[in-house]
Coordinates of C-alpha atoms and ligand atoms in Angstrom, one line a residue:
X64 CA -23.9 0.1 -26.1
X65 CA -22.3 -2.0 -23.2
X66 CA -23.0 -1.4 -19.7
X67 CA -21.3 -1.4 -16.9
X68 CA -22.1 -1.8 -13.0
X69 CA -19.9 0.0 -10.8
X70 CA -19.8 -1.5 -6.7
X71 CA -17.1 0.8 -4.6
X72 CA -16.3 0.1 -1.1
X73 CA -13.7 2.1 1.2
X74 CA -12.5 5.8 1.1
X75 CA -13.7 9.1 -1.0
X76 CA -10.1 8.1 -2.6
X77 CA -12.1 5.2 -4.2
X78 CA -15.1 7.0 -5.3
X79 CA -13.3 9.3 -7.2
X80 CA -11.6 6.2 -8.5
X81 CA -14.6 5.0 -9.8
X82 CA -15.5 7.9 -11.5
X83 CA -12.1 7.8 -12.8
X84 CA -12.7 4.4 -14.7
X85 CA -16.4 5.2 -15.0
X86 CA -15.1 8.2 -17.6
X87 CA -12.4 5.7 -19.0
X88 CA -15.5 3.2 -19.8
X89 CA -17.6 5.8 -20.9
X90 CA -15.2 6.6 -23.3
X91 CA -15.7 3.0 -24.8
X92 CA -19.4 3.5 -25.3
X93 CA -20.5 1.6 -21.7
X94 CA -23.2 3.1 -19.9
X95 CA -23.5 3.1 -16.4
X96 CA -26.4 0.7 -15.3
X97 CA -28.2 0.0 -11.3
X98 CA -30.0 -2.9 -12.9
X99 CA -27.3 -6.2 -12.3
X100 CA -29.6 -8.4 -14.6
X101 CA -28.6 -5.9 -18.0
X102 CA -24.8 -5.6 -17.0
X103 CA -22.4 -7.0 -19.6
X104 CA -19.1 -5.5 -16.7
X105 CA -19.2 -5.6 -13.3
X106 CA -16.6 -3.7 -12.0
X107 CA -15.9 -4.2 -7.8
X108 CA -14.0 -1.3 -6.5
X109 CA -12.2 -3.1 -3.3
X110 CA -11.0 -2.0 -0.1
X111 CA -8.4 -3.6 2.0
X112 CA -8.2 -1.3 4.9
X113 CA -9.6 -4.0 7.6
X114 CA -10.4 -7.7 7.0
X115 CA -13.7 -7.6 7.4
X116 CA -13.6 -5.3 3.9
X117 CA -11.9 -7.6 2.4
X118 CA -14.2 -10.3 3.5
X119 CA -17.3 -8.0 1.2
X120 CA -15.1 -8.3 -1.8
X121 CA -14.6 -12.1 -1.3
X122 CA -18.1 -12.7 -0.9
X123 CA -19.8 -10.7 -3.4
X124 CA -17.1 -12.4 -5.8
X125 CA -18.6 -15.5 -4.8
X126 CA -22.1 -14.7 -6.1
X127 CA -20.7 -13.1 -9.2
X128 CA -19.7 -16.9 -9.9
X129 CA -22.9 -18.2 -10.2
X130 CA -23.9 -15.3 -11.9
X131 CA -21.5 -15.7 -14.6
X132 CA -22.2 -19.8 -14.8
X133 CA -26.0 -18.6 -15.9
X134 CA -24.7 -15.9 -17.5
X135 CA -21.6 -16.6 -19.5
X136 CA -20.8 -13.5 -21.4
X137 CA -20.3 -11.5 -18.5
X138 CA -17.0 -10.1 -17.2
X139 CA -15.9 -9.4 -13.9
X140 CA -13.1 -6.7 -13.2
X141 CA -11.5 -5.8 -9.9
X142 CA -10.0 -2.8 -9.2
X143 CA -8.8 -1.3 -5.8
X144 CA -7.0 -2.0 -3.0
X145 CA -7.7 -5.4 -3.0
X146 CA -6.9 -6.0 -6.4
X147 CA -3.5 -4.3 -5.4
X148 CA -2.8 -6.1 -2.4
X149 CA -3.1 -9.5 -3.5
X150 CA -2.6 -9.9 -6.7
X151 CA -2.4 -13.1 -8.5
X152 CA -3.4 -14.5 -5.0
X153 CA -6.6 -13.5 -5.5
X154 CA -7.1 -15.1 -8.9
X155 CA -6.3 -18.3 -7.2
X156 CA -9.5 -17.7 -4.8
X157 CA -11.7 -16.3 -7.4
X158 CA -10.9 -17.9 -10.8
X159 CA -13.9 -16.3 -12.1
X160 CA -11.8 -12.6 -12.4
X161 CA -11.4 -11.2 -16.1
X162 CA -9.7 -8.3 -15.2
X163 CA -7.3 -7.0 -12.2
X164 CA -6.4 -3.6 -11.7
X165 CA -4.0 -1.6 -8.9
X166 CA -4.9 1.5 -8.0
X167 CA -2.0 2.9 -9.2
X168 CA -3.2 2.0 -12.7
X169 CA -6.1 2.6 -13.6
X170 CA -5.6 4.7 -16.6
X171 CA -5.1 1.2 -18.0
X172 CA -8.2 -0.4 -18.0
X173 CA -9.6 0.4 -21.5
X174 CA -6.1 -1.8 -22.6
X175 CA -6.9 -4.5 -20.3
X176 CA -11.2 -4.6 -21.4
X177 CA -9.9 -4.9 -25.0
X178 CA -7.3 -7.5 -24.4
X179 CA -9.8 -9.3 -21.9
X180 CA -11.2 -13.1 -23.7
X181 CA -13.6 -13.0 -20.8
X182 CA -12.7 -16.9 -20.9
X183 CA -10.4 -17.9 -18.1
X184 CA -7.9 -16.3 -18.1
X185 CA -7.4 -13.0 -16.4
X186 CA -5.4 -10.1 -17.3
X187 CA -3.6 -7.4 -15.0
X188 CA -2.3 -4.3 -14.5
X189 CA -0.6 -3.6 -10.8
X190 CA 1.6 -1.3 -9.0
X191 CA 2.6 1.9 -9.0
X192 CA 4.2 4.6 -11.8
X193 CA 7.2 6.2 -11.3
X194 CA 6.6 10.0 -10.2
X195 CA 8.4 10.8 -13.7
X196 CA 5.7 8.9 -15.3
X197 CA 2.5 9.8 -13.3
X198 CA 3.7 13.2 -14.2
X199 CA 3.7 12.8 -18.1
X200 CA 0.1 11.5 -17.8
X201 CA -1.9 13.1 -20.5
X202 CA -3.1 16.6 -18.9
X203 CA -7.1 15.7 -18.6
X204 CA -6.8 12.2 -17.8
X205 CA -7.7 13.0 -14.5
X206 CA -10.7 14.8 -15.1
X207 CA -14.3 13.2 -15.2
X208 CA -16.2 14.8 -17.6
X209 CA -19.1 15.8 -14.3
X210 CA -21.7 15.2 -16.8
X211 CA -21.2 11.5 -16.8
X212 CA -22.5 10.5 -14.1
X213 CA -26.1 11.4 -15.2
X214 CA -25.9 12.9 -11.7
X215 CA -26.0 16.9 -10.9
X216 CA -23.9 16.2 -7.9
X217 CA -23.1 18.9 -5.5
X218 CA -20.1 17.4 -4.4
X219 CA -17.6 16.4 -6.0
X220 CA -13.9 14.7 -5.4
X221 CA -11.0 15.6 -6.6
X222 CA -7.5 13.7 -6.1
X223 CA -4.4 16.1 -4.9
X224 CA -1.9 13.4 -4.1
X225 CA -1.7 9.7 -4.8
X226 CA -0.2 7.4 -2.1
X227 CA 1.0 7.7 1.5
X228 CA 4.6 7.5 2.5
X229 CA 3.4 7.5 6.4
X230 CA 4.0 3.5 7.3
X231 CA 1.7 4.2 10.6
X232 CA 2.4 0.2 11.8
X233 CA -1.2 -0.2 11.6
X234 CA -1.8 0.6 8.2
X235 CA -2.2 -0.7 4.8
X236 CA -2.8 1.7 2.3
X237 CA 1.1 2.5 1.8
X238 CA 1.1 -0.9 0.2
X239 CA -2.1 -0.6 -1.9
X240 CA -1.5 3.1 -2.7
X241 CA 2.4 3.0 -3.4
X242 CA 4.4 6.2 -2.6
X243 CA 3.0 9.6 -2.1
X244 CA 3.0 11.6 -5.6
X245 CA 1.0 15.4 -5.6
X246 CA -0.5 16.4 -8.6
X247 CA 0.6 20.0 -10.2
X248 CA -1.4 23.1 -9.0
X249 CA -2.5 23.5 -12.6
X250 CA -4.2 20.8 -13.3
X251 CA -6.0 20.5 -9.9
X252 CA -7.4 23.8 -10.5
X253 CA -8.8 23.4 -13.9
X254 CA -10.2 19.8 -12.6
X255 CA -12.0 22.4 -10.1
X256 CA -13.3 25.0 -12.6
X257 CA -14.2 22.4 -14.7
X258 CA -16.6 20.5 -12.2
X259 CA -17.5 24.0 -10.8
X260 CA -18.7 25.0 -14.2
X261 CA -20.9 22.0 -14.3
X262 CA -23.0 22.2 -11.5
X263 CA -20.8 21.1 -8.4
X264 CA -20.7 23.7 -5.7
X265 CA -18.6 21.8 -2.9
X266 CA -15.0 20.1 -3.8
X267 CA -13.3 18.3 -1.8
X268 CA -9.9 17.7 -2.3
X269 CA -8.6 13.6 -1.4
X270 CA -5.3 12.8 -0.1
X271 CA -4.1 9.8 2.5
X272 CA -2.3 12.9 4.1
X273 CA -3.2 15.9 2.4
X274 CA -1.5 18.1 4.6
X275 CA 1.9 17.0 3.1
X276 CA 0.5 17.7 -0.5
X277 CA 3.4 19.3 -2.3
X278 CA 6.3 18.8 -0.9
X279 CA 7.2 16.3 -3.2
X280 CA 7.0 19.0 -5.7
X281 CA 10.0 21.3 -3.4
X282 CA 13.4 21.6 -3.8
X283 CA 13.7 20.9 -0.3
X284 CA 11.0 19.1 2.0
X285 CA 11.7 21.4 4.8
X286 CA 9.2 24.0 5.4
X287 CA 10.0 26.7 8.3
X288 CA 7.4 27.2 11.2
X289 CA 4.4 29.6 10.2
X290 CA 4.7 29.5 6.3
X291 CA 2.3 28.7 4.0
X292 CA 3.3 25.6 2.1
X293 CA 1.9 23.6 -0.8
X294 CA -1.3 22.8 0.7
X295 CA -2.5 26.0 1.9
X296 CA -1.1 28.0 -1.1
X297 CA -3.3 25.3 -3.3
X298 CA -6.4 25.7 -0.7
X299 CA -5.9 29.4 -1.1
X300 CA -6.2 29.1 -4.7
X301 CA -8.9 26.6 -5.0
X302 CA -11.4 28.9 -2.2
X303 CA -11.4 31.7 -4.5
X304 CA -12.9 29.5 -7.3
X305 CA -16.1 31.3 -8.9
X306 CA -18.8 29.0 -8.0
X307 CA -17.7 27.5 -4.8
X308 CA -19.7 27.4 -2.3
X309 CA -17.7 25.0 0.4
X310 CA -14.2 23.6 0.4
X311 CA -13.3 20.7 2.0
X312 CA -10.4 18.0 2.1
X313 CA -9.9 15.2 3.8
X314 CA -7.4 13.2 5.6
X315 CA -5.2 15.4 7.5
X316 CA -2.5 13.9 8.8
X317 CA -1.5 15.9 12.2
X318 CA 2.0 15.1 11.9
X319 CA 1.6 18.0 9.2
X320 CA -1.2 19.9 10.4
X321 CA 0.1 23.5 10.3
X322 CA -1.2 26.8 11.5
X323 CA -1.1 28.6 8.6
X324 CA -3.7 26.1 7.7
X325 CA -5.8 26.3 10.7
X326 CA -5.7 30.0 9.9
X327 CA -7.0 29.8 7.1
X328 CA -10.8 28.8 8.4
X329 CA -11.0 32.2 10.6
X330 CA -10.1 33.5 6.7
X331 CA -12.3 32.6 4.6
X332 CA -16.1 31.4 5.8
X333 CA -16.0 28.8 2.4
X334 CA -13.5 26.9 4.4
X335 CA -16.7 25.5 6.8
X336 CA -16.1 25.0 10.7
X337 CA -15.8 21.1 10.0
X338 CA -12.9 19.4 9.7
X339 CA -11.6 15.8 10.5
X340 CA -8.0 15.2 12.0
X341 CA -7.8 11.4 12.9
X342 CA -5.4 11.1 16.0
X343 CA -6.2 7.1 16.6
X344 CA -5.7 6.9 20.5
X345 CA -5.4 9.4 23.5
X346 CA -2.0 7.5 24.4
X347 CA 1.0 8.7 23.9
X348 CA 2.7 5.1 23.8
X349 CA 0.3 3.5 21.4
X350 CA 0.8 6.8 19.5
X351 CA 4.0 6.1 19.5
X352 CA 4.0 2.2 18.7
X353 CA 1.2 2.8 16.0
X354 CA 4.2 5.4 14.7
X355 CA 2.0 8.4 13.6
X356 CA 5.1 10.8 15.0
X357 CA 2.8 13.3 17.3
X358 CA 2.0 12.9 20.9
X359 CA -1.1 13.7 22.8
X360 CA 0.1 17.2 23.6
X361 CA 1.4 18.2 20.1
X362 CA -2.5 16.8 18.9
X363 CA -4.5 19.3 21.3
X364 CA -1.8 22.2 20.3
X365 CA -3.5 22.0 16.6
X366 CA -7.1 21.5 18.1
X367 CA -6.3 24.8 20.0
X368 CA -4.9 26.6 16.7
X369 CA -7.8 25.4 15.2
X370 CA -10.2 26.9 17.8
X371 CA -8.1 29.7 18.4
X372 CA -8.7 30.5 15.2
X373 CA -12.3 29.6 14.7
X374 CA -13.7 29.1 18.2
X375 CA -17.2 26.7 17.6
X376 CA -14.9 24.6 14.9
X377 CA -16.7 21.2 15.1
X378 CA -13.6 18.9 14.7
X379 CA -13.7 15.0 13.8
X380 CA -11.1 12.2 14.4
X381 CA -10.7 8.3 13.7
X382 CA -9.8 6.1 16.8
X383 CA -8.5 2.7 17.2
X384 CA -9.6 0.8 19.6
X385 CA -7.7 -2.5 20.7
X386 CA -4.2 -1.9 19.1
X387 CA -2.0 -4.9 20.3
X388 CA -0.9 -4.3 23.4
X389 CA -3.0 -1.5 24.6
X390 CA -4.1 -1.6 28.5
X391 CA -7.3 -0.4 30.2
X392 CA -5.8 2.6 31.3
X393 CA -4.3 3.3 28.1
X394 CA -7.7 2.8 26.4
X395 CA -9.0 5.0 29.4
X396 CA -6.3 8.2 28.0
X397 CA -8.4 7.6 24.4
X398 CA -11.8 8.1 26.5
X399 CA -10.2 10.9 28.4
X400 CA -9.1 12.7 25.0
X401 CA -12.5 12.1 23.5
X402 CA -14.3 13.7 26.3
X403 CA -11.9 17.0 26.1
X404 CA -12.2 17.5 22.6
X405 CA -15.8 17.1 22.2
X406 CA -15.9 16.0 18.9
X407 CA -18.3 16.6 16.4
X408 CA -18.5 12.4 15.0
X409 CA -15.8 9.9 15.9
X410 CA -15.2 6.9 13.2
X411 CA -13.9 4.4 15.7
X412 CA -12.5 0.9 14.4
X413 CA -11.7 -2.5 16.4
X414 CA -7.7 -3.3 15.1
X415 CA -7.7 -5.5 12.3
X416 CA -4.6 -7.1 11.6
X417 CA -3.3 -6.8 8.3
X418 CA -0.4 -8.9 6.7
X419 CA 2.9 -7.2 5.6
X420 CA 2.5 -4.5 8.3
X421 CA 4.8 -3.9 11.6
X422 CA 1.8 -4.0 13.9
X423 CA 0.6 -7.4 12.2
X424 CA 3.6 -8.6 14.3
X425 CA 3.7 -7.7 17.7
X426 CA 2.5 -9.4 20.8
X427 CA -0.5 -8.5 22.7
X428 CA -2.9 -8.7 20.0
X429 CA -6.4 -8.1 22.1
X430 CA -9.1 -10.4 22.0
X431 CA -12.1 -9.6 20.4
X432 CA -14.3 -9.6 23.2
X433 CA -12.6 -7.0 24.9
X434 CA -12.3 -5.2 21.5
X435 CA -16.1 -5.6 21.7
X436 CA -16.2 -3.7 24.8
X437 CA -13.9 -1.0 24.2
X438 CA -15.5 -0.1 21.0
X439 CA -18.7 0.4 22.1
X440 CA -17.7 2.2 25.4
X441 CA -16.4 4.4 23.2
X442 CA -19.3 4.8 21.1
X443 CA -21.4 5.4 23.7
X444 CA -19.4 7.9 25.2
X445 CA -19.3 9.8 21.5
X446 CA -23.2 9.8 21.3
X447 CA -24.1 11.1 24.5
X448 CA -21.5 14.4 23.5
X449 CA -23.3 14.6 19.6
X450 CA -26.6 14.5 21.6
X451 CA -25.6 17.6 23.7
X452 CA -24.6 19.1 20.9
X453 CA -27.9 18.7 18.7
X454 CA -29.8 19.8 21.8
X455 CA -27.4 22.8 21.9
X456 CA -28.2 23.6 18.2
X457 CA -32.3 23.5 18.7
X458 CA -33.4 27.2 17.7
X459 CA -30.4 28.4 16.0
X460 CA -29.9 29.4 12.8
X461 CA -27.2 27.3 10.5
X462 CA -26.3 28.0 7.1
X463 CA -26.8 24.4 5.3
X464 CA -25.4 23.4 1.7
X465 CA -28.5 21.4 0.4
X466 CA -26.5 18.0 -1.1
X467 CA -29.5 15.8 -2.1
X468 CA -33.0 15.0 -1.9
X469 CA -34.5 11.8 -0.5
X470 CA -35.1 9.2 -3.0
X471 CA -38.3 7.9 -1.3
X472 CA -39.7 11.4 -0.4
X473 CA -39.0 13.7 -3.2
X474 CA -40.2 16.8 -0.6
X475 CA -37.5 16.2 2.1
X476 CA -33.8 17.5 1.7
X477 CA -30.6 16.7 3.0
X478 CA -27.8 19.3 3.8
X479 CA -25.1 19.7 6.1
X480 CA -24.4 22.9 8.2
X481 CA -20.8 24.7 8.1
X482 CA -20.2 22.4 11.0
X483 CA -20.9 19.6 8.7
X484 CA -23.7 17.9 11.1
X485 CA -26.6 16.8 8.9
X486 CA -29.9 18.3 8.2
X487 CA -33.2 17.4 7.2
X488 CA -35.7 19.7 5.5
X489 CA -39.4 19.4 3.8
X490 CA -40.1 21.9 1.3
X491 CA -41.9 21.9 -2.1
X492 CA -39.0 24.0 -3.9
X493 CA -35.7 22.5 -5.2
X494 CA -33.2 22.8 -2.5
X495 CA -30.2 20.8 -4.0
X496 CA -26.8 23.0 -4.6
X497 CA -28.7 26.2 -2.3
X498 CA -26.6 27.2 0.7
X499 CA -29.7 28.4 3.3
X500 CA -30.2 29.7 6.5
X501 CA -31.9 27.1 8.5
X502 CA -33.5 27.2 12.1
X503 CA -33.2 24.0 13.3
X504 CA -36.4 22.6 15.7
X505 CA -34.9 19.0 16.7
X506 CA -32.8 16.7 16.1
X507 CA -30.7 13.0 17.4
X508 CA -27.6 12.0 17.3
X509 CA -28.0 11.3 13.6
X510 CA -29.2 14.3 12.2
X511 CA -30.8 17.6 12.6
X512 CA -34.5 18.7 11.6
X513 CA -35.3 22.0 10.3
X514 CA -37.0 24.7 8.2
X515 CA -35.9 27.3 6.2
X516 CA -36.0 30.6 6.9
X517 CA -38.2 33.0 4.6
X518 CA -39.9 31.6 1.8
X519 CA -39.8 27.6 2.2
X520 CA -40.8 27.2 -1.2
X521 CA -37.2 28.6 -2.5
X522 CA -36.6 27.9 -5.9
X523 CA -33.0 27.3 -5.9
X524 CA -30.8 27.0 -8.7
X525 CA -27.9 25.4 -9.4
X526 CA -26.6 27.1 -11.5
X527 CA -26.0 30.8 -10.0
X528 CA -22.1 30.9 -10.4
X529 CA -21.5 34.4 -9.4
X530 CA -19.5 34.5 -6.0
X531 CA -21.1 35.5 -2.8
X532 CA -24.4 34.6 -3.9
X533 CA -26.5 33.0 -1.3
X534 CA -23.7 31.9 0.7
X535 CA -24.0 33.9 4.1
X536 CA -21.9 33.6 6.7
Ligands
SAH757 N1 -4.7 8.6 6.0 C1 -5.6 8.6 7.0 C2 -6.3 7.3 7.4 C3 -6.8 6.5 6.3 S1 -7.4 4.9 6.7 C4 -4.9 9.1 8.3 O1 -3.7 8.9 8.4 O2 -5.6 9.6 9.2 C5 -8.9 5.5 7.7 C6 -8.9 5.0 9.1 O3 -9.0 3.6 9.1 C7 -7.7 5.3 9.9 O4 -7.6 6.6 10.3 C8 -7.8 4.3 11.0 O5 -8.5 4.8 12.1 C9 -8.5 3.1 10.4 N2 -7.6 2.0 10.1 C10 -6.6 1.9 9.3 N3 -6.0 0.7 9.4 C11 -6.7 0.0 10.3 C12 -6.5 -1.3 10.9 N4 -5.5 -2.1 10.5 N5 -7.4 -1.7 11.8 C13 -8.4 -0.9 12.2 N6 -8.6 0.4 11.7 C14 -7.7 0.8 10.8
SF4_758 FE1 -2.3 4.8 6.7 FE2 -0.9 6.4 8.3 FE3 -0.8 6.8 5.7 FE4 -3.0 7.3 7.0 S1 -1.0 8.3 7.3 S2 -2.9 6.2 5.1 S3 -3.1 5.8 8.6 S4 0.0 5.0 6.8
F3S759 FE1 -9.7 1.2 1.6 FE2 -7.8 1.6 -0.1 FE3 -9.2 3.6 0.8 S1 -7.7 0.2 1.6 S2 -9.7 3.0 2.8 S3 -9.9 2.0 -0.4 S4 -7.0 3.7 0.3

């Protein structure tokens, strides 16, 4: 048996990539290996989202060189964005490549291993399927046997849509994704049951834009104010899964946040209080430069509908800081917005400019010092609010989803509360897959501390599939 070692950088969308072509490999008898020195495949799973991501790639494709000098059996595949979004380019830089693969392909890489010579000279599959053809994808493909992984993982992924027909000016991934395609209803929820059924008790569902999941499957794209829609019917669907314990999705565009959807957290307590709607900036010109098609205004109407709806909904956003052109004051309007929404966790990002795109283009690109600065204003500003908010949380109860236990201290636990902050827990029972009622005694900006409540030596199992077990809410 071969084996393989699997790096991934970048999004969820990536890991579940990986798991993708980690079930594709399996399926020509490679194991999965940790151990470099053993590895007959390395496969690098690449993001391109800012340069200095693409700078990782470049740099563990360097050592992989020498590797393969000493080595010279070895073959080296790269998948990903990267792969994607340059191309032949990137064979130029890193001769050493066997094998290049686009995201939108991956479902050819057992083609490409058995055609590779290992020798030179690289082969490559790149860009996108048509919709007709994603479509007649053999019904399963998708699906990664959960067992694979060796792994009893609590959560796991699952793709809904492919692609991102947004072209914020900023952005890259409409280039290294391709066009947005949903998958069918079906198949997402046997993917579901399927991983259900093997131990998971969290799914997450993955889209660039989530929200819009679907509509490429209408008649017409036009959805009138206060219905449903693709995504929610789907969420709706998924929620009442036997064996879920949380759902959760990620990105959501709020271009096509509804309410319906915002709704449906005061519904059903497996939807968490947790979710993350990136807004960018508190500027309504950058917003609208950056083109992500909401203002500021339209952005706290769905924080209200969220918190209407659920009223301690933790909420969490991605900010750019440094945009080209972006003034003090108009950096100040971000600061402003962060401070009103009191968010949970920020994921804030100093503008990297990335070739092919609008904002690539413009004047005013900002120097990094003052990029430097804004950043870790910001930053600042964020941690002082999480630190409230732990300090708030000391001596209240929180119902946590236990994900994993610590690899160097096989008595502490890690889970994350229906407000998704993290929590860390010693006990001598097996927590992982249990949903328990916590009191929390301390914490930082990083993570809570607590105990659990009743008997801390709960034997847990992860296998109790019967709804309404011990999720309480
Ligand atoms: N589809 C998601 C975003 C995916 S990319 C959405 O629309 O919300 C994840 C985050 O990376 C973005 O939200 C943005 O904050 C950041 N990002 C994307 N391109 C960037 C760039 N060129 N420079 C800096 N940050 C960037
Ligand atoms: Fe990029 Fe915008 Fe699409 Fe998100 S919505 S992936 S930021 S283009
Ligand atoms: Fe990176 Fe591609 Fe995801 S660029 S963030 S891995 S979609």
């Amino acid at each position: 048996m071969k084996k393989v070692h699997v790096e991934t950088w970048g999004c969820q969308m990536n890991v579940a990539d990986s798991e993708k072509m980690l079930s594709l490999l399996h399926g020509m008898d490679y194991a999965l290996t940790e151990n470099e020195s053993e590895a007959d495949l390395f496969l690098l799973n690449t993001c391109h989202i800012r340069e200095k991501a693409k700078h990782k790639v470049l740099s563990r494709l360097g050592v992989l060189r020498d590797l393969k000098e000493k080595r010279p059996g070895v073959q080296i595949a790269v998948a990903g964005c990267v792969a994607q979004a340059e191309g032949a380019k990137l064979l130029k830089a890193a001769p050493q490549i066997d094998i290049l693969l686009g995201p939108g392909k991956i479902e050819e890489l057992p083609d490409l291993l058995s055609r590779s010579t290992g020798n030179g000279s690289a082969v490559m599959a790149l860009g996108f399927n048509k919709p007709g053809e994603e479509k007649k994808r053999a019904h399963g493909q998708d699906v990664v046997p959960p067992t694979l992984t060796g792994k009893n993982e609590v959560t796991r992924f699952v793709n809904i849509t492919q692609g991102c027909n947004n072209f914020c000016t900023f952005c890259i991934v409409p280039f290294t994704r391709g066009r947005e395609i949903s998958r069918k209803p079906d198949e997402i929820l046997d993917e579901c049951r399927l991983l259900l059924a093997n131990g998971a008790s969290e799914i997450m569902l993955l889209g660039q834009n989530v929200n819009s999941y679907g509509l490429d499957l209408l008649d017409s794209r036009k959805l009138s104010a206060g219905e449903d829609g693709p995504f929610v019917e789907l969420l709706r669907q998924v929620v009442t899964l036997p064996g879920l314990k949380r759902l959760r999705f990620t990105t959501s565009n709020p271009h096509d946040f509804t309410q319906p959807l915002a709704q449906l957290f005061a519904d059903d307590s497996r939807m968490g209080k947790y979710m993350h709607l990136p807004v960018q900036s508190g500027n309504d010109h950058v917003l609208e430069v950056m083109r992500r098609k909401v203002t500021v205004a339209e952005y706290r109407e769905r924080i209200r509908w969220l918190r209407d709806a659920v009223p301690d909904m933790a909420i969490s956003t991605d900010l750019i800081v440094g945009f080209p052109g972006e003034t003090e004051a108009e950096f100040e309007d971000t600061l402003k917005l962060v401070e009103e929404v009191q968010y949970s966790f920020i994921f804030a990002f100093k503008y990297s400019p990335r070739k092919g795109t609008a904002a690539a283009r413009m004047p005013g690109q900002i120097s990094e010092a003052v990029m430097d600065e804004r950043l870790a204003r910001l930053n600042a500003l964020q941690d002082s609010i999480t630190m409230r908010q732990a300090e708030a949380d000391c001596g209240t109860i929180q119902n946590v989803l236990f994900l994993y236990r610590s690899k160097k201290n096989p008595g502490v636990f890690y889970g994350r509360t229906e407000h998704f902050r993290l929590v860390k827990v010693e006990s001598s029972g097996q927590l992982v897959g249990d949903c328990l009622p916590v009191l929390i005694t301390g914490g930082n900006k990083t993570a809570l501390i607590g105990i659990v409540v009743g008997d801390p030596e709960h034997q847990g199992s992860n296998h109790e599939h019967e709804t309404g077990d011990s999720v309480q809410h």
